[in-house]
Coordinates of C-alpha atoms in Angstrom, one line a residue:
Chain R
M133 CA 96.6 159.7 26.1
K134 CA 99.8 158.1 27.4
K135 CA 100.2 156.2 24.2
T136 CA 100.1 159.2 22.0
V137 CA 102.6 160.9 24.3
K138 CA 105.0 158.0 24.0
R139 CA 104.5 157.8 20.3
G140 CA 105.3 161.5 20.1
Y141 CA 108.6 161.0 21.9
I142 CA 109.5 158.1 19.6
V143 CA 108.6 160.0 16.4
N144 CA 110.4 163.1 17.4
S145 CA 113.5 161.3 18.5
A146 CA 113.6 159.4 15.3
V147 CA 113.2 162.5 13.2
I148 CA 115.9 164.3 15.2
A149 CA 118.2 161.4 14.8
A150 CA 117.6 161.3 11.1
V151 CA 118.3 165.0 10.7
Y152 CA 121.4 164.6 12.8
A153 CA 122.7 161.8 10.7
L154 CA 122.0 163.8 7.5
C155 CA 124.0 166.7 8.9
I156 CA 126.9 164.5 9.7
V157 CA 126.9 163.0 6.3
L158 CA 126.7 166.4 4.7
A159 CA 129.5 167.7 6.9
A160 CA 131.7 164.7 6.0
T161 CA 131.2 165.2 2.3
L162 CA 131.4 169.0 2.3
G163 CA 134.2 168.9 4.9
R164 CA 136.9 169.3 2.3
E165 CA 135.4 172.4 0.7
G166 CA 136.8 175.8 1.6
S167 CA 133.7 177.8 2.4
F168 CA 132.1 175.1 4.5
K169 CA 135.3 174.5 6.4
L170 CA 136.0 178.2 7.0
I171 CA 132.6 179.7 7.5
L172 CA 129.7 177.2 7.9
A173 CA 131.4 174.7 10.2
P174 CA 132.5 177.3 12.8
S175 CA 129.2 179.0 12.5
I176 CA 127.3 175.8 13.3
W177 CA 129.7 175.2 16.2
Q178 CA 129.0 178.7 17.6
C179 CA 125.3 178.3 17.2
C180 CA 125.6 175.1 19.2
Y181 CA 126.9 176.9 22.3
L182 CA 124.6 179.8 21.9
I183 CA 121.6 177.4 21.8
L184 CA 122.8 175.7 24.9
L185 CA 123.4 179.1 26.7
A186 CA 120.0 180.5 25.8
S187 CA 118.0 177.3 26.5
S188 CA 119.7 176.7 29.8
L189 CA 119.0 180.3 30.9
N190 CA 115.4 179.8 29.8
L191 CA 115.0 177.2 32.5
V192 CA 115.8 179.8 35.2
L193 CA 114.3 182.9 33.5
G194 CA 111.4 181.5 31.5
F195 CA 110.3 178.4 33.4
M196 CA 111.2 179.4 36.9
G197 CA 110.7 183.2 36.5
Q198 CA 113.9 184.2 38.2
L199 CA 116.1 186.9 36.5
S200 CA 119.7 185.8 36.5
L201 CA 122.2 188.1 34.9
G202 CA 125.3 186.0 35.6
H203 CA 124.8 183.2 33.2
C204 CA 128.0 183.8 31.3
G205 CA 129.9 183.4 34.6
F206 CA 128.9 179.7 34.5
M207 CA 130.0 179.6 30.9
A208 CA 133.4 181.0 31.8
I209 CA 133.8 178.4 34.5
G210 CA 133.0 175.7 32.0
A211 CA 135.3 177.1 29.4
Y212 CA 138.3 177.3 31.7
T213 CA 137.6 173.9 33.2
A214 CA 137.6 172.2 29.8
A215 CA 140.7 174.1 28.7
L216 CA 142.7 173.4 31.8
I217 CA 141.8 169.7 31.9
S218 CA 142.8 169.2 28.3
L219 CA 146.0 171.1 29.0
A220 CA 146.8 168.8 31.9
F221 CA 146.3 165.7 29.8
Q222 CA 148.4 167.1 27.0
R223 CA 151.2 167.9 29.4
A224 CA 151.0 164.4 30.7
G225 CA 151.4 163.2 27.2
A226 CA 148.1 161.4 27.0
Y227 CA 147.6 162.4 23.4
D228 CA 149.5 164.3 20.8
D229 CA 147.8 164.2 17.4
K230 CA 144.3 165.1 18.5
S231 CA 142.4 162.2 17.0
G232 CA 141.6 158.7 18.0
P233 CA 139.5 157.3 20.8
V234 CA 141.8 158.6 23.6
F235 CA 141.5 162.1 22.5
L236 CA 137.7 161.7 22.1
A237 CA 137.4 160.3 25.6
I238 CA 139.3 163.3 26.9
L239 CA 137.1 165.6 24.9
F240 CA 134.0 164.2 26.5
L241 CA 135.6 164.2 29.9
C242 CA 136.4 167.9 29.5
I243 CA 132.8 168.6 28.5
I244 CA 131.2 166.7 31.4
S245 CA 133.6 168.1 34.0
A246 CA 133.0 171.6 32.7
G247 CA 129.2 171.0 33.3
L248 CA 129.7 169.5 36.7
L249 CA 132.0 172.2 38.0
A250 CA 129.6 174.9 36.7
A251 CA 126.7 173.0 38.4
A252 CA 128.6 172.9 41.7
F253 CA 129.0 176.7 41.5
G254 CA 125.4 176.9 40.6
V255 CA 124.6 175.2 44.0
L256 CA 127.0 177.4 45.8
V257 CA 125.6 180.6 44.3
G258 CA 122.1 179.4 44.3
I259 CA 121.7 178.6 48.0
P260 CA 122.2 182.2 49.2
A261 CA 121.1 184.0 46.0
L262 CA 117.8 182.2 45.5
R263 CA 116.5 183.5 48.9
L264 CA 116.1 186.7 47.0
K265 CA 113.8 187.6 44.2
G266 CA 113.4 189.9 41.2
D267 CA 115.7 192.9 41.2
Y268 CA 117.7 191.7 44.1
L269 CA 118.4 188.3 42.6
A270 CA 119.4 190.1 39.3
I271 CA 121.9 192.3 41.2
I272 CA 123.4 189.4 43.1
T273 CA 123.9 187.3 40.0
L274 CA 125.2 190.3 38.1
G275 CA 127.8 190.5 40.9
F276 CA 128.6 186.8 40.6
G277 CA 129.3 187.3 36.9
L278 CA 131.8 190.1 37.7
I279 CA 133.4 188.2 40.6
I280 CA 134.0 185.1 38.5
E281 CA 135.7 187.1 35.8
N282 CA 138.1 188.7 38.3
V283 CA 138.7 185.4 40.2
I284 CA 139.7 183.6 37.0
N285 CA 141.9 186.5 36.0
N286 CA 143.8 186.2 39.2
L287 CA 144.2 182.4 39.3
P288 CA 147.9 181.7 38.8
F289 CA 147.2 178.7 36.5
A290 CA 144.6 180.4 34.4
G291 CA 146.9 183.1 33.0
Q292 CA 146.3 186.7 33.7
N293 CA 146.0 187.5 30.1
G294 CA 144.0 184.5 29.3
L295 CA 145.0 181.2 27.8
A296 CA 146.3 181.4 24.3
E297 CA 147.6 179.2 21.6
G298 CA 151.2 178.3 22.2
S299 CA 150.8 178.7 25.9
A300 CA 148.3 177.0 28.2
A301 CA 145.3 175.7 26.3
A302 CA 146.9 175.5 22.9
S303 CA 146.5 171.8 23.2
L304 CA 142.8 171.7 22.7
Y305 CA 142.6 174.3 20.0
A306 CA 145.7 174.1 17.8
T307 CA 144.4 171.4 15.5
G308 CA 142.0 169.1 17.1
L309 CA 138.5 170.0 17.6
G310 CA 139.3 171.5 15.6
F311 CA 139.0 175.0 14.4
G312 CA 142.6 175.8 15.1
S313 CA 144.1 175.1 11.7
T314 CA 144.0 172.1 9.4
D315 CA 141.2 169.9 10.1
R316 CA 138.3 172.1 11.1
V317 CA 135.3 169.8 10.9
T318 CA 136.6 166.6 12.5
Y319 CA 134.5 166.9 15.7
L320 CA 131.6 168.9 14.5
W321 CA 129.4 165.8 15.0
A322 CA 130.4 165.8 18.7
G323 CA 129.4 169.5 19.1
I324 CA 126.0 169.0 17.4
G325 CA 125.4 165.7 19.3
V326 CA 126.1 167.2 22.7
T327 CA 123.8 170.1 21.9
I328 CA 120.9 167.9 20.8
I329 CA 121.3 165.6 23.8
S330 CA 121.5 168.6 26.2
V331 CA 118.4 170.3 24.8
A332 CA 116.6 167.0 24.9
L333 CA 117.5 166.5 28.6
M334 CA 116.3 170.0 29.4
F335 CA 113.1 169.2 27.7
M336 CA 112.7 166.0 29.7
F337 CA 113.3 168.1 32.8
I338 CA 110.6 170.5 32.2
R339 CA 108.1 167.8 31.2
S340 CA 108.4 166.0 34.5
K341 CA 107.5 166.6 38.1
Y342 CA 110.5 168.9 38.3
G343 CA 109.2 171.1 35.5
R344 CA 105.8 171.2 37.0
A345 CA 107.2 172.3 40.4
V346 CA 109.4 174.9 38.7
R347 CA 106.5 176.4 36.7
A348 CA 104.4 176.3 39.8
I349 CA 107.1 178.4 41.6
R350 CA 107.1 180.9 38.8
D351 CA 103.3 181.3 38.8
D352 CA 102.9 181.6 42.6
E353 CA 105.6 180.7 45.1
I354 CA 103.4 180.9 48.1
A355 CA 100.8 178.6 46.6
A356 CA 103.6 176.3 45.4
S357 CA 104.9 175.8 49.0
A358 CA 101.3 175.5 50.2
S359 CA 100.9 172.6 47.7
G360 CA 103.8 170.7 49.3
I361 CA 106.5 171.8 46.9
N362 CA 109.9 172.4 48.6
T363 CA 110.5 175.7 46.8
G364 CA 114.1 176.2 48.1
Y365 CA 115.2 172.8 46.9
Y366 CA 113.6 173.0 43.5
K367 CA 115.0 176.5 42.9
V368 CA 118.6 175.5 43.7
L369 CA 118.2 172.3 41.8
T370 CA 117.0 174.1 38.7
F371 CA 119.7 176.8 39.0
A372 CA 122.4 174.1 39.2
F373 CA 120.8 172.1 36.3
S374 CA 120.8 175.3 34.2
A375 CA 124.4 176.1 35.2
F376 CA 125.4 172.6 34.2
F377 CA 124.4 173.2 30.6
A378 CA 125.9 176.7 30.6
G379 CA 129.2 175.0 31.7
I380 CA 128.9 172.6 28.7
A381 CA 128.3 175.6 26.5
G382 CA 131.5 177.1 27.9
A383 CA 133.4 173.9 27.1
L384 CA 132.1 174.0 23.5
Y385 CA 133.2 177.6 23.3
A386 CA 136.7 176.8 24.5
C387 CA 136.9 174.0 21.9
C388 CA 136.5 176.3 19.0
N389 CA 138.8 179.2 19.9
S390 CA 142.5 179.3 19.8
S391 CA 142.6 181.5 22.8
L392 CA 140.6 182.0 25.9
S393 CA 140.2 185.1 28.0
T394 CA 137.6 186.3 30.5
A395 CA 137.0 189.3 28.4
S396 CA 134.9 187.1 26.1
F397 CA 132.3 186.6 28.9
S398 CA 132.3 190.0 30.5
F399 CA 129.5 192.6 30.5
T400 CA 131.5 195.1 28.5
N401 CA 131.9 192.6 25.7
G402 CA 130.2 193.9 22.6
S403 CA 129.5 190.6 20.9
I404 CA 126.5 188.4 21.7
L405 CA 128.4 186.4 24.3
N406 CA 127.4 188.4 27.3
S407 CA 125.0 187.7 30.0
T408 CA 122.6 190.5 29.0
F409 CA 122.4 189.3 25.4
V410 CA 121.6 185.8 26.6
V411 CA 118.6 187.3 28.3
V412 CA 117.7 189.1 25.1
M413 CA 117.9 185.7 23.3
V414 CA 115.6 184.1 25.8
V415 CA 113.1 187.0 25.7
L416 CA 113.2 187.0 21.9
G417 CA 112.5 183.3 21.6
G418 CA 109.8 183.2 24.3
M419 CA 110.2 182.8 28.0
G420 CA 109.1 179.3 28.6
S421 CA 109.8 177.8 25.2
L422 CA 112.9 175.8 24.5
T423 CA 112.1 175.8 20.8
G424 CA 112.1 179.6 21.0
S425 CA 115.5 179.7 22.6
V426 CA 117.0 177.4 20.0
V427 CA 115.5 179.5 17.1
S428 CA 116.4 182.8 18.6
A429 CA 120.0 181.8 19.4
V430 CA 120.4 181.0 15.7
I431 CA 118.6 184.2 14.7
M432 CA 120.9 186.3 17.0
F433 CA 123.9 184.5 15.7
I434 CA 123.0 185.2 12.0
L435 CA 122.2 188.8 12.8
N436 CA 125.4 189.3 14.6
Y437 CA 127.4 187.6 11.8
Q438 CA 125.7 189.5 9.1
I439 CA 126.2 192.9 10.8
A440 CA 129.9 192.1 11.2
N441 CA 130.6 190.3 7.9
G442 CA 127.6 190.6 5.5
A443 CA 128.4 191.9 2.1
W444 CA 125.0 193.7 1.9
V445 CA 126.1 196.0 4.7
D446 CA 128.5 197.7 2.3
A447 CA 125.6 198.6 0.0
L448 CA 123.8 200.4 2.8
P449 CA 123.9 204.2 3.2
G450 CA 126.8 205.5 5.2
F451 CA 125.0 206.4 8.4
I452 CA 123.4 203.0 8.7
Q453 CA 126.8 201.5 8.3
G454 CA 127.8 203.8 11.1
V455 CA 125.1 202.4 13.3
F456 CA 126.2 198.9 12.4
T457 CA 129.6 199.5 13.9
Y458 CA 127.8 199.6 17.2
P459 CA 125.9 196.3 17.0
M460 CA 124.6 196.8 20.6
L461 CA 122.3 199.5 19.1
V462 CA 120.8 197.0 16.7
Y463 CA 120.1 194.4 19.4
A464 CA 118.5 197.1 21.6
V465 CA 116.2 198.0 18.7
V466 CA 115.4 194.3 18.1
L467 CA 114.5 193.9 21.8
I468 CA 112.3 197.0 21.8
V469 CA 110.5 195.9 18.7
I470 CA 109.9 192.5 20.2
I471 CA 108.6 193.8 23.5
M472 CA 106.3 196.3 21.7
F473 CA 104.8 193.9 19.1
R474 CA 105.2 190.5 20.6
P475 CA 105.8 190.7 24.3
K476 CA 105.7 186.9 24.8
G477 CA 108.5 186.4 22.3
I478 CA 108.4 184.6 19.0
F479 CA 107.1 181.3 20.4
G480 CA 105.5 182.3 23.7
T481 CA 105.4 179.0 25.5
Y482 CA 105.0 176.9 22.4
E483 CA 107.1 173.8 21.8
F484 CA 107.8 172.2 18.5
S485 CA 106.7 168.7 17.9
I486 CA 106.7 166.8 14.6
L487 CA 103.3 165.3 15.2
K488 CA 101.5 168.5 16.3
T489 CA 103.2 171.4 14.7
P490 CA 101.9 170.9 11.1
G491 CA 98.3 170.9 12.4
D492 CA 99.0 173.9 14.6
L493 CA 100.4 175.8 11.7
V494 CA 97.4 175.1 9.5
R495 CA 95.1 176.3 12.3
L496 CA 97.3 179.4 12.8
F497 CA 97.0 180.3 9.1
K498 CA 93.3 179.7 9.0
R499 CA 92.8 182.0 12.0
Q500 CA 94.9 184.7 10.5
G501 CA 92.9 184.4 7.3
R502 CA 89.7 184.8 9.2
G503 CA 91.2 187.8 11.1
K504 CA 91.9 189.5 7.8
K505 CA 88.5 188.8 6.4
S506 CA 86.8 190.3 9.5
A507 CA 89.1 193.3 9.3
G508 CA 88.1 193.7 5.7
K509 CA 84.4 193.7 6.7
E510 CA 85.0 196.3 9.4
A511 CA 86.7 198.5 6.8
A512 CA 83.8 198.1 4.4
A513 CA 81.3 199.0 7.2
Q514 CA 83.2 202.2 7.9
Chain O
M226 CA 82.9 165.6 68.9
S227 CA 83.1 163.3 71.8
E228 CA 85.9 163.9 74.2
E229 CA 87.5 160.5 73.9
L230 CA 88.4 161.2 70.3
R231 CA 91.9 162.6 69.9
P232 CA 91.9 166.0 68.1
I233 CA 93.6 165.8 64.7
L234 CA 94.7 169.4 64.8
E235 CA 95.4 171.1 68.1
T236 CA 96.9 174.4 69.2
R237 CA 97.9 175.3 72.6
G238 CA 98.3 178.9 73.7
L239 CA 99.3 179.8 70.1
G240 CA 100.3 183.4 69.6
I241 CA 102.4 185.7 67.5
S242 CA 103.6 189.3 67.9
F243 CA 104.8 191.6 65.2
G244 CA 107.0 194.0 67.1
G245 CA 104.8 195.2 69.9
L246 CA 101.6 194.2 68.2
K247 CA 100.1 191.0 69.5
A248 CA 98.3 189.8 66.4
V249 CA 97.0 186.6 67.9
Q250 CA 97.3 185.5 71.5
D251 CA 96.5 182.4 73.4
F252 CA 94.7 180.7 70.6
N253 CA 93.4 177.2 71.5
L254 CA 91.8 175.1 68.9
R255 CA 90.8 171.5 68.8
L256 CA 89.7 170.1 65.5
Y257 CA 88.4 166.5 65.5
P258 CA 88.5 164.2 62.5
G259 CA 85.5 164.7 60.2
E260 CA 84.5 167.9 61.9
L261 CA 83.7 171.2 60.1
A262 CA 84.6 174.1 62.3
G263 CA 84.3 177.8 61.5
L264 CA 86.6 180.7 62.4
I265 CA 84.9 184.1 62.3
G266 CA 85.6 187.6 63.4
P267 CA 85.5 191.2 62.2
N268 CA 88.1 192.5 59.7
G269 CA 91.6 192.5 61.1
A270 CA 90.7 190.1 63.9
G271 CA 93.6 187.9 63.0
K272 CA 91.8 185.0 61.2
T273 CA 94.2 184.8 58.3
T274 CA 97.1 185.2 60.7
V275 CA 95.9 182.1 62.5
F276 CA 95.8 180.3 59.1
N277 CA 99.4 181.4 58.4
L278 CA 100.4 180.1 61.8
L279 CA 98.7 176.8 61.1
T280 CA 100.5 176.4 57.8
G281 CA 104.0 177.5 58.7
V282 CA 104.0 180.7 56.9
Y283 CA 104.6 182.5 60.2
V284 CA 106.5 180.9 63.0
P285 CA 104.6 181.4 66.3
T286 CA 106.2 183.4 69.0
E287 CA 104.4 181.4 71.7
G288 CA 102.5 178.2 72.0
S289 CA 102.4 175.2 69.7
V290 CA 100.7 173.6 66.7
M291 CA 100.1 169.9 66.8
L292 CA 98.9 167.6 64.1
D293 CA 97.9 164.2 65.2
G294 CA 100.1 164.6 68.2
E295 CA 103.2 165.7 66.2
V296 CA 104.5 169.2 67.1
L297 CA 104.9 171.2 63.9
N298 CA 106.4 174.4 65.3
G299 CA 109.2 176.0 63.3
K300 CA 108.7 173.7 60.3
K301 CA 108.4 175.1 56.8
T302 CA 105.1 175.3 54.8
H303 CA 105.9 172.4 52.6
Q304 CA 106.6 170.3 55.7
F305 CA 103.3 171.3 57.1
V306 CA 101.7 170.1 53.9
A307 CA 103.7 166.8 54.0
A308 CA 102.4 166.3 57.6
G309 CA 98.8 166.8 56.4
V310 CA 97.7 170.5 56.5
A311 CA 96.5 172.0 53.3
R312 CA 94.9 175.3 52.6
T313 CA 93.3 177.6 50.1
F314 CA 93.8 181.3 49.9
Q315 CA 91.5 184.3 50.4
N316 CA 92.4 185.7 47.0
I317 CA 92.7 182.7 44.8
R318 CA 96.2 181.6 44.1
L319 CA 96.4 179.2 41.2
F320 CA 99.3 178.4 39.0
R321 CA 97.7 180.6 36.3
Q322 CA 99.9 179.8 33.4
M323 CA 99.6 176.0 33.9
S324 CA 96.8 173.8 32.7
V325 CA 94.1 172.7 35.1
I326 CA 95.4 169.2 35.4
D327 CA 99.0 170.4 35.9
N328 CA 97.8 172.5 38.8
V329 CA 96.6 169.3 40.5
K330 CA 99.6 167.3 39.4
A331 CA 102.0 169.9 40.8
A332 CA 100.5 169.2 44.3
F333 CA 101.4 165.5 43.9
A334 CA 105.1 166.5 43.9
K335 CA 105.8 165.0 47.3
D336 CA 104.1 161.7 46.4
I337 CA 106.0 161.1 43.2
K338 CA 109.0 158.9 44.0
Y339 CA 110.9 158.8 40.7
R340 CA 114.3 160.5 40.7
M341 CA 116.0 162.9 38.4
G342 CA 117.6 160.1 36.3
A343 CA 114.2 158.5 35.8
A344 CA 112.8 161.8 34.6
L345 CA 115.6 162.7 32.3
F346 CA 115.8 159.3 30.6
R347 CA 112.1 158.4 30.7
T348 CA 112.5 155.0 32.5
P349 CA 109.5 152.7 33.0
A350 CA 109.4 154.1 36.6
Y351 CA 108.7 157.5 35.2
W352 CA 105.9 156.3 32.9
R353 CA 104.3 154.3 35.6
A354 CA 104.3 157.2 38.1
E355 CA 103.1 159.7 35.5
A356 CA 100.3 157.4 34.3
A357 CA 99.1 156.7 37.9
M358 CA 99.2 160.4 38.7
E359 CA 97.3 161.3 35.6
Q360 CA 94.6 159.0 36.6
R361 CA 94.5 160.3 40.2
A362 CA 94.4 163.9 38.9
L363 CA 91.5 163.1 36.5
D364 CA 89.6 161.3 39.3
L365 CA 90.0 164.3 41.5
L366 CA 88.9 166.8 38.8
D367 CA 85.9 164.5 38.1
I368 CA 84.7 164.9 41.6
F369 CA 84.5 168.7 41.1
N370 CA 83.1 168.5 37.5
L371 CA 86.3 170.0 36.2
K372 CA 87.4 167.1 34.1
E373 CA 86.3 168.7 30.9
Y374 CA 88.6 171.7 31.5
A375 CA 91.6 169.5 32.3
G376 CA 93.7 170.8 29.3
A377 CA 92.6 174.5 29.7
L378 CA 94.7 177.2 31.3
A379 CA 93.9 177.7 35.0
S380 CA 93.5 181.4 34.5
S381 CA 90.8 180.9 31.8
L382 CA 88.4 179.2 34.2
P383 CA 85.4 181.2 35.6
Y384 CA 85.8 182.4 39.1
G385 CA 83.7 179.7 40.8
Q386 CA 85.6 177.0 39.0
Q387 CA 88.9 178.5 40.0
R388 CA 87.8 178.3 43.6
K389 CA 86.9 174.6 43.1
L390 CA 90.2 173.9 41.4
E391 CA 92.0 175.5 44.3
I392 CA 90.2 173.1 46.7
A393 CA 90.9 170.2 44.4
R394 CA 94.6 171.1 44.4
A395 CA 94.6 171.3 48.2
L396 CA 93.0 167.8 48.3
A397 CA 95.7 166.5 46.0
T398 CA 98.2 166.9 48.8
D399 CA 96.5 164.0 50.5
M400 CA 95.9 166.0 53.7
K401 CA 94.1 165.3 57.0
V402 CA 93.1 168.9 57.7
L403 CA 91.8 171.4 55.1
L404 CA 91.9 175.1 55.8
L405 CA 89.6 177.2 53.7
D406 CA 90.2 180.9 53.7
E407 CA 87.0 182.8 52.7
P408 CA 86.0 180.3 50.0
A409 CA 82.8 182.2 49.2
A410 CA 84.3 185.7 48.9
G411 CA 83.2 187.4 45.8
M412 CA 80.8 184.7 44.7
N413 CA 77.2 185.2 43.6
P414 CA 74.5 183.1 45.3
T415 CA 74.6 180.4 42.6
E416 CA 78.3 180.0 42.9
T417 CA 78.0 179.9 46.7
A418 CA 75.4 177.2 46.5
E419 CA 77.8 175.2 44.3
L420 CA 80.5 175.7 46.8
V421 CA 78.4 174.4 49.6
E422 CA 77.7 171.4 47.6
C423 CA 81.3 171.0 46.8
I424 CA 82.3 171.2 50.5
G425 CA 79.6 168.6 51.2
I426 CA 81.2 166.3 48.6
V427 CA 84.7 166.8 50.1
R428 CA 83.4 165.9 53.6
E429 CA 81.5 162.9 52.3
R430 CA 84.3 161.5 50.1
F431 CA 87.4 162.4 52.1
G432 CA 86.1 162.4 55.7
I433 CA 88.7 165.1 56.7
A434 CA 88.5 167.9 59.2
I435 CA 87.8 171.3 57.7
L436 CA 88.4 174.7 59.3
L437 CA 86.7 177.5 57.5
I438 CA 87.1 181.3 57.6
E439 CA 84.1 183.0 56.2
H440 CA 82.3 186.4 56.3
D441 CA 79.1 185.1 54.8
M442 CA 77.3 184.4 58.1
S443 CA 74.4 182.4 56.6
L444 CA 77.0 180.0 55.1
V445 CA 78.9 179.7 58.4
M446 CA 75.7 179.1 60.4
K447 CA 74.5 176.5 57.9
L448 CA 77.7 174.6 57.5
C449 CA 79.7 174.7 60.7
E450 CA 79.2 172.5 63.7
R451 CA 81.4 174.6 65.9
I452 CA 82.4 178.2 65.6
T453 CA 85.3 180.1 67.1
V454 CA 85.1 183.9 67.2
L455 CA 88.2 186.0 67.1
D456 CA 88.5 189.7 67.9
Y457 CA 91.7 191.7 68.2
G458 CA 93.6 188.4 68.2
Q459 CA 91.8 186.9 71.1
T460 CA 89.2 184.2 71.2
I461 CA 86.0 185.8 72.5
A462 CA 83.6 183.0 72.0
E463 CA 83.4 179.3 71.0
G464 CA 80.4 177.0 70.5
G465 CA 77.6 175.9 68.2
P466 CA 76.0 178.2 65.7
E467 CA 73.0 179.1 67.8
E468 CA 75.1 179.8 70.8
I469 CA 77.4 182.1 68.8
A470 CA 74.5 183.9 67.1
S471 CA 73.1 184.9 70.4
N472 CA 76.4 185.6 72.2
P473 CA 76.4 189.2 73.3
R474 CA 80.2 189.6 73.0
V475 CA 80.1 188.4 69.4
I476 CA 77.3 190.8 68.6
T477 CA 79.3 193.6 70.2
A478 CA 82.4 192.7 68.3
Y479 CA 80.5 192.8 65.0
L480 CA 78.1 195.6 65.5
G481 CA 79.8 197.7 68.2
E482 CA 78.3 198.5 71.6
S483 CA 74.8 200.0 71.5
D484 CA 74.6 201.3 75.0
G485 CA 77.5 199.6 76.6
E486 CA 76.1 198.6 80.0
E487 CA 73.9 195.8 78.7
D488 CA 76.7 194.0 76.9
A489 CA 79.3 194.6 79.5
S490 CA 77.1 193.0 82.2
H491 CA 77.0 189.8 80.1
A492 CA 80.7 189.8 79.5

């Protein structure tokens, strides 16, 4: 049993590494082409941080069963940390042309410190907040999201109107990472790599004693503590672990924008970058499935992009176009449909695995085939 | 039950009040290694409250709980478990969305020494610990004939098996004292017989002390060596099964007073 598990890890890692290498090669060859540079590369980058955001929230919401509505607050912390650190380095003259090993080292330093600071806030918020459950925890984390937005707005060095190109964080965005201007795809490999490693680490977390403890807390907190699990410790740990990756998502977000403002992370923000929509992503993909979070983050991104930019929207009747100017309505409908027809989300608690998934798919289709046949018989009997 | 043996679990003057209500008062219990004692009483007598006091769910307002000489007052539930007190629940509390074997493994949490880094990067320490734990969990499930269900969801087990799994999970914490809260509640005679067999196996294999709350009198009389009877939070009788069965105060507590004078004279 242990051997097949180990083999599974090796095969899956090898396949993921191969796919990753392929992506990088494609990016390098397509990198000079206009549409890739202008549309696909930024889209992939955005998918990366949405994936991180959704799967990190899934740890708290899906695996631990605690509703947190302030996830974008941690993302904001990460984004501002990354931007301010890069700015400091640039002012100190550590780099100027945004390439080379020094810049790369600074980039990774930004990403890691963004995660660490967000995790530190995760501990600070988690210790008092996680004594509460359900609605009360939702309210307190919602409050945290609002507080963080206002605190950042009032920090003297963060800029009341946000950090913008030409002022504070211009350093990171203007050319480097580089969706500012000339060389858009230079560091795409770093973004994808960070995302893959982060999701892998989250997967390792849930498939260890930590994950078992966390799922035990979700299923029955009283029984968990009666089984010797220090529920308070594991809850705060998981909250901080989740905040760490939300912080990294924030750093990636900061890297692909030429300006940074807290409005991007607020509740009134109509795009998909908003704590409630992250919850929608997690529910859509399946609470308790990292695969689900990855897939649903991509689905939500595509939906969002198509509603805003899709050519097919122009061909629709006028009133539907009218609806599409309020994308919130569309996401609300998506959520209602999911809850009605597939309350466990697309994947439920299923996780993708190269070795197992093909067999599972075959079984699924067989079962559905049988289901249809028996339905036919019933109809005939009537 | 000889007096020179030191009790494994001992309470002295244990009590708790909720506002003005004294739910349990002056509860004294001595549980010796290898002993199977029963705790009975009418509904609302405070039996489950005693269990909650003995597992750290409630903090006693008076008296103390001692395990093997160590005072556990004021500690949290998981610290009670770490010290060696495990329990099952009146209405089964399993980790329903987890597999049977994961239910048992979750209870090993305090024994697994690998750290976060080892878990995240799958170091040899992780593989060793997980493999050892897998084996321990399977051995434990095997004792209760649950091995074949190892991969199934806990919620998919039949009722009697769920009860067994709950006991297996409690045993996984490597405890010295096992508290069973109405293990036979809602069971049919076959399941109860299986449970009795299962408790026998536990005593034989693990040699631990068991404290049992139960409403099924035939089960209590058959299994327990010593019985404590609670009524309105107070201990009204203590002794062997026959002694308890014929104790007039116990009969009064359960059936109410028939004429009054007769029972009062005995008390």
